[in-house]
C-alpha cells in the first residue's frame, strides 16, 4: 500500500514539517516548565478556589499550547500565559456568578402569574421573536450566544473565529436594532 502525500510535498518537506512541529513542541514545553505553576497561581488569586483554579489553569495551558505557533515573541510567553489565565479566570468567575444568580432566582418563591401577566409575556415573546427575525444572521447569532446562552465576548469570538472587536460591534448593533423594534 502506497502512502499518500499532499501534492507538491515530498518526503523531505514532510520530514522538515515534522521536525519543525517537534521543535515548536519542545520550545513550548521548555517555556511552560520555566513558568511552573504560574497559570494556577493567577487563577487562584482571582477565583479564591483551588478546584476552579485548576480547571482554569488547565484551560489556559491548553489554549496557550494551541496558539503557541502564532505567538509573535516567544520570549513574552510568561506575560502571555498570565493574560490568558487572568482572562479565563475572570470569565469563569462571571459565569459562576451568573449561574448562582439564576439558581437563586429559581429558588425564590414567586407569586403565581395572573392571566394578564401570561398574556403580556406571550405578547412580548411574539414581539421579541419578530424583532429577532429582522436582524441579520450574523448579528442574531452574536446576540443569541452572548445574551441568551451566556457566553463571554471572548468565547463568542473564539467560537465564530472573529476578532473580539467585531463581536462587540455586532452585539451593540443588534441590541440597538432590537431596542428600536421593541419600542
CSV table of C-alpha atoms in Angstrom, one decimal:
chain,number,residue,atom,x,y,z
A,1,UNK,CA,0.0,0.0,0.0
A,2,UNK,CA,1.4,3.4,-1.0
A,3,UNK,CA,1.5,6.3,1.5
A,4,UNK,CA,-0.5,9.4,0.5
A,5,UNK,CA,1.3,12.7,0.3
A,6,UNK,CA,-0.2,16.1,-0.5
A,7,UNK,CA,0.5,17.4,-4.0
A,8,UNK,CA,3.8,19.4,-4.0
A,9,UNK,CA,5.0,17.8,-0.8
A,10,UNK,CA,7.9,15.5,-0.8
A,11,UNK,CA,9.2,13.2,1.9
A,12,UNK,CA,11.8,15.8,2.7
A,13,UNK,CA,9.3,18.6,3.2
A,14,UNK,CA,7.1,16.3,5.3
A,15,UNK,CA,10.2,15.5,7.5
A,16,UNK,CA,11.1,19.2,7.8
A,17,UNK,CA,7.5,19.9,8.7
A,18,UNK,CA,7.5,17.2,11.4
A,19,UNK,CA,10.9,18.4,12.7
A,20,UNK,CA,9.5,21.9,12.9
A,21,UNK,CA,6.5,20.8,14.8
A,22,UNK,CA,8.6,18.8,17.2
A,23,UNK,CA,10.9,21.8,17.8
A,24,UNK,CA,7.9,24.0,18.5
A,25,UNK,CA,6.5,21.5,20.9
A,26,UNK,CA,9.9,21.3,22.8
A,27,UNK,CA,10.1,25.1,22.9
A,28,UNK,CA,6.5,25.3,24.3
A,29,UNK,CA,7.3,22.6,27.0
A,30,UNK,CA,10.5,24.4,28.0
A,31,UNK,CA,8.7,27.8,28.3
A,32,UNK,CA,5.9,26.2,30.3
A,33,UNK,CA,8.4,24.5,32.6
A,34,UNK,CA,10.1,27.9,33.3
A,35,UNK,CA,6.7,29.2,34.4
A,36,UNK,CA,5.9,26.4,36.8
A,37,UNK,CA,2.5,26.8,38.4
A,38,UNK,CA,2.0,30.4,37.2
A,39,UNK,CA,-1.4,29.7,35.4
A,40,UNK,CA,-2.7,28.1,38.6
A,41,UNK,CA,-1.4,30.9,40.9
A,42,UNK,CA,-3.0,33.6,38.7
A,43,UNK,CA,-6.3,31.8,38.5
A,44,UNK,CA,-6.3,31.0,42.3
A,45,UNK,CA,-5.7,34.7,43.0
A,46,UNK,CA,-8.7,35.7,41.0
A,47,UNK,CA,-11.1,32.9,42.0
A,48,UNK,CA,-10.0,32.1,45.5
A,49,UNK,CA,-10.9,28.4,44.9
A,50,UNK,CA,-8.3,25.7,44.2
A,51,UNK,CA,-10.6,23.4,42.2
A,52,UNK,CA,-11.9,26.2,39.9
A,53,UNK,CA,-8.3,27.5,39.6
A,54,UNK,CA,-7.1,24.0,38.5
A,55,UNK,CA,-9.8,23.9,35.8
A,56,UNK,CA,-8.9,27.4,34.6
A,57,UNK,CA,-5.2,26.7,34.6
A,58,UNK,CA,-5.7,23.6,32.5
A,59,UNK,CA,-7.7,25.5,30.0
A,60,UNK,CA,-5.1,28.3,29.9
A,61,UNK,CA,-2.3,25.9,29.3
A,62,UNK,CA,-4.4,24.1,26.6
A,63,UNK,CA,-5.2,27.4,24.9
A,64,UNK,CA,-1.6,28.6,25.0
A,65,UNK,CA,-0.4,25.3,23.5
A,66,UNK,CA,-2.9,25.6,20.7
A,67,UNK,CA,-2.0,29.2,20.0
A,68,UNK,CA,1.8,29.0,20.6
A,69,UNK,CA,2.7,28.8,17.0
A,70,UNK,CA,1.1,32.2,16.4
A,71,UNK,CA,2.9,33.9,19.3
A,72,UNK,CA,5.0,36.6,17.8
A,73,UNK,CA,7.6,36.9,20.5
A,74,UNK,CA,8.1,33.6,22.4
A,75,UNK,CA,10.2,35.4,25.0
A,76,UNK,CA,7.0,37.1,26.1
A,77,UNK,CA,5.4,33.7,26.9
A,78,UNK,CA,5.2,34.3,30.6
A,79,UNK,CA,3.2,37.5,30.3
A,80,UNK,CA,1.1,36.0,27.6
A,81,UNK,CA,0.2,33.0,29.8
A,82,UNK,CA,-0.6,35.4,32.7
A,83,UNK,CA,-3.1,37.3,30.4
A,84,UNK,CA,-4.7,34.1,29.2
A,85,UNK,CA,-5.1,32.8,32.8
A,86,UNK,CA,-6.3,36.1,34.1
A,87,UNK,CA,-9.0,36.5,31.4
A,88,UNK,CA,-10.2,32.9,31.7
A,89,UNK,CA,-10.4,33.2,35.5
A,90,UNK,CA,-12.4,36.4,35.1
A,91,UNK,CA,-14.7,34.7,32.6
A,92,UNK,CA,-15.1,31.7,34.9
A,93,UNK,CA,-15.9,33.9,37.9
A,94,UNK,CA,-18.5,35.8,35.9
A,95,UNK,CA,-20.1,32.6,34.6
A,96,UNK,CA,-20.2,31.2,38.2
A,97,UNK,CA,-21.9,34.4,39.4
A,98,UNK,CA,-24.5,34.3,36.6
A,99,UNK,CA,-25.2,30.7,37.3
A,100,UNK,CA,-25.6,31.4,41.0
A,101,UNK,CA,-28.0,34.3,40.3
A,102,UNK,CA,-30.1,32.1,38.0
A,103,UNK,CA,-30.2,29.3,40.6
A,104,UNK,CA,-31.1,31.8,43.4
A,105,UNK,CA,-33.8,33.4,41.2
A,106,UNK,CA,-35.4,30.0,40.7
A,107,UNK,CA,-35.3,29.2,44.4
A,108,UNK,CA,-37.2,32.3,45.4
A,109,UNK,CA,-40.9,31.8,45.9
A,110,UNK,CA,-42.7,34.0,43.4
A,111,UNK,CA,-46.4,34.8,43.3
A,112,UNK,CA,-48.4,32.9,40.7
A,113,UNK,CA,-48.7,34.8,37.5
A,114,UNK,CA,-52.1,36.2,36.6
A,115,UNK,CA,-53.8,35.7,33.2
A,116,UNK,CA,-52.8,39.2,32.4
A,117,UNK,CA,-49.2,38.6,33.2
A,118,UNK,CA,-49.2,35.5,31.0
A,119,UNK,CA,-50.8,37.3,28.1
A,120,UNK,CA,-48.4,40.2,28.4
A,121,UNK,CA,-45.5,37.8,28.5
A,122,UNK,CA,-46.7,35.9,25.4
A,123,UNK,CA,-47.2,39.2,23.5
A,124,UNK,CA,-43.7,40.4,24.4
A,125,UNK,CA,-42.4,37.0,23.3
A,126,UNK,CA,-44.1,37.3,19.9
A,127,UNK,CA,-42.8,40.8,19.5
A,128,UNK,CA,-39.2,39.8,20.5
A,129,UNK,CA,-39.3,36.9,18.1
A,130,UNK,CA,-40.5,39.1,15.3
A,131,UNK,CA,-37.8,41.7,16.1
A,132,UNK,CA,-35.1,39.0,16.2
A,133,UNK,CA,-36.2,37.8,12.8
A,134,UNK,CA,-35.4,41.2,11.3
A,135,UNK,CA,-31.7,41.0,12.4
A,136,UNK,CA,-29.1,39.8,10.1
A,137,UNK,CA,-28.0,36.2,10.7
A,138,UNK,CA,-24.5,37.4,11.9
A,139,UNK,CA,-26.0,39.9,14.4
A,140,UNK,CA,-28.6,37.4,15.6
A,141,UNK,CA,-26.1,34.7,16.2
A,142,UNK,CA,-23.8,37.0,18.3
A,143,UNK,CA,-26.8,38.2,20.3
A,144,UNK,CA,-28.1,34.7,21.0
A,145,UNK,CA,-24.6,33.4,22.1
A,146,UNK,CA,-23.9,36.3,24.4
A,147,UNK,CA,-27.3,37.3,25.8
A,148,UNK,CA,-29.2,34.0,25.7
A,149,UNK,CA,-26.5,31.4,26.1
A,150,UNK,CA,-24.3,33.5,28.5
A,151,UNK,CA,-21.1,33.2,26.6
A,152,UNK,CA,-18.4,35.9,27.1
A,153,UNK,CA,-17.4,38.1,24.2
A,154,UNK,CA,-14.0,36.2,24.1
A,155,UNK,CA,-15.8,32.8,23.9
A,156,UNK,CA,-18.1,34.1,21.1
A,157,UNK,CA,-15.1,35.5,19.2
A,158,UNK,CA,-13.3,32.1,19.5
A,159,UNK,CA,-16.4,30.1,18.6
A,160,UNK,CA,-17.0,32.3,15.5
A,161,UNK,CA,-13.3,32.8,14.7
A,162,UNK,CA,-13.8,36.6,14.7
A,163,UNK,CA,-11.9,39.4,16.4
A,164,UNK,CA,-13.4,40.5,19.8
A,165,UNK,CA,-14.0,44.0,18.4
A,166,UNK,CA,-16.1,42.6,15.6
A,167,UNK,CA,-18.2,40.6,18.1
A,168,UNK,CA,-18.6,43.8,20.3
A,169,UNK,CA,-19.7,45.8,17.2
A,170,UNK,CA,-22.2,43.2,16.1
A,171,UNK,CA,-23.6,42.9,19.6
A,172,UNK,CA,-24.0,46.6,20.0
A,173,UNK,CA,-25.7,46.9,16.7
A,174,UNK,CA,-28.1,44.0,17.4
A,175,UNK,CA,-29.1,45.4,20.8
A,176,UNK,CA,-29.7,48.8,19.3
A,177,UNK,CA,-31.8,47.4,16.5
A,178,UNK,CA,-33.8,45.3,18.9
A,179,UNK,CA,-34.5,48.2,21.2
A,180,UNK,CA,-35.8,50.3,18.3
A,181,UNK,CA,-38.1,47.4,17.1
A,182,UNK,CA,-39.4,46.8,20.6
A,183,UNK,CA,-40.3,50.4,21.3
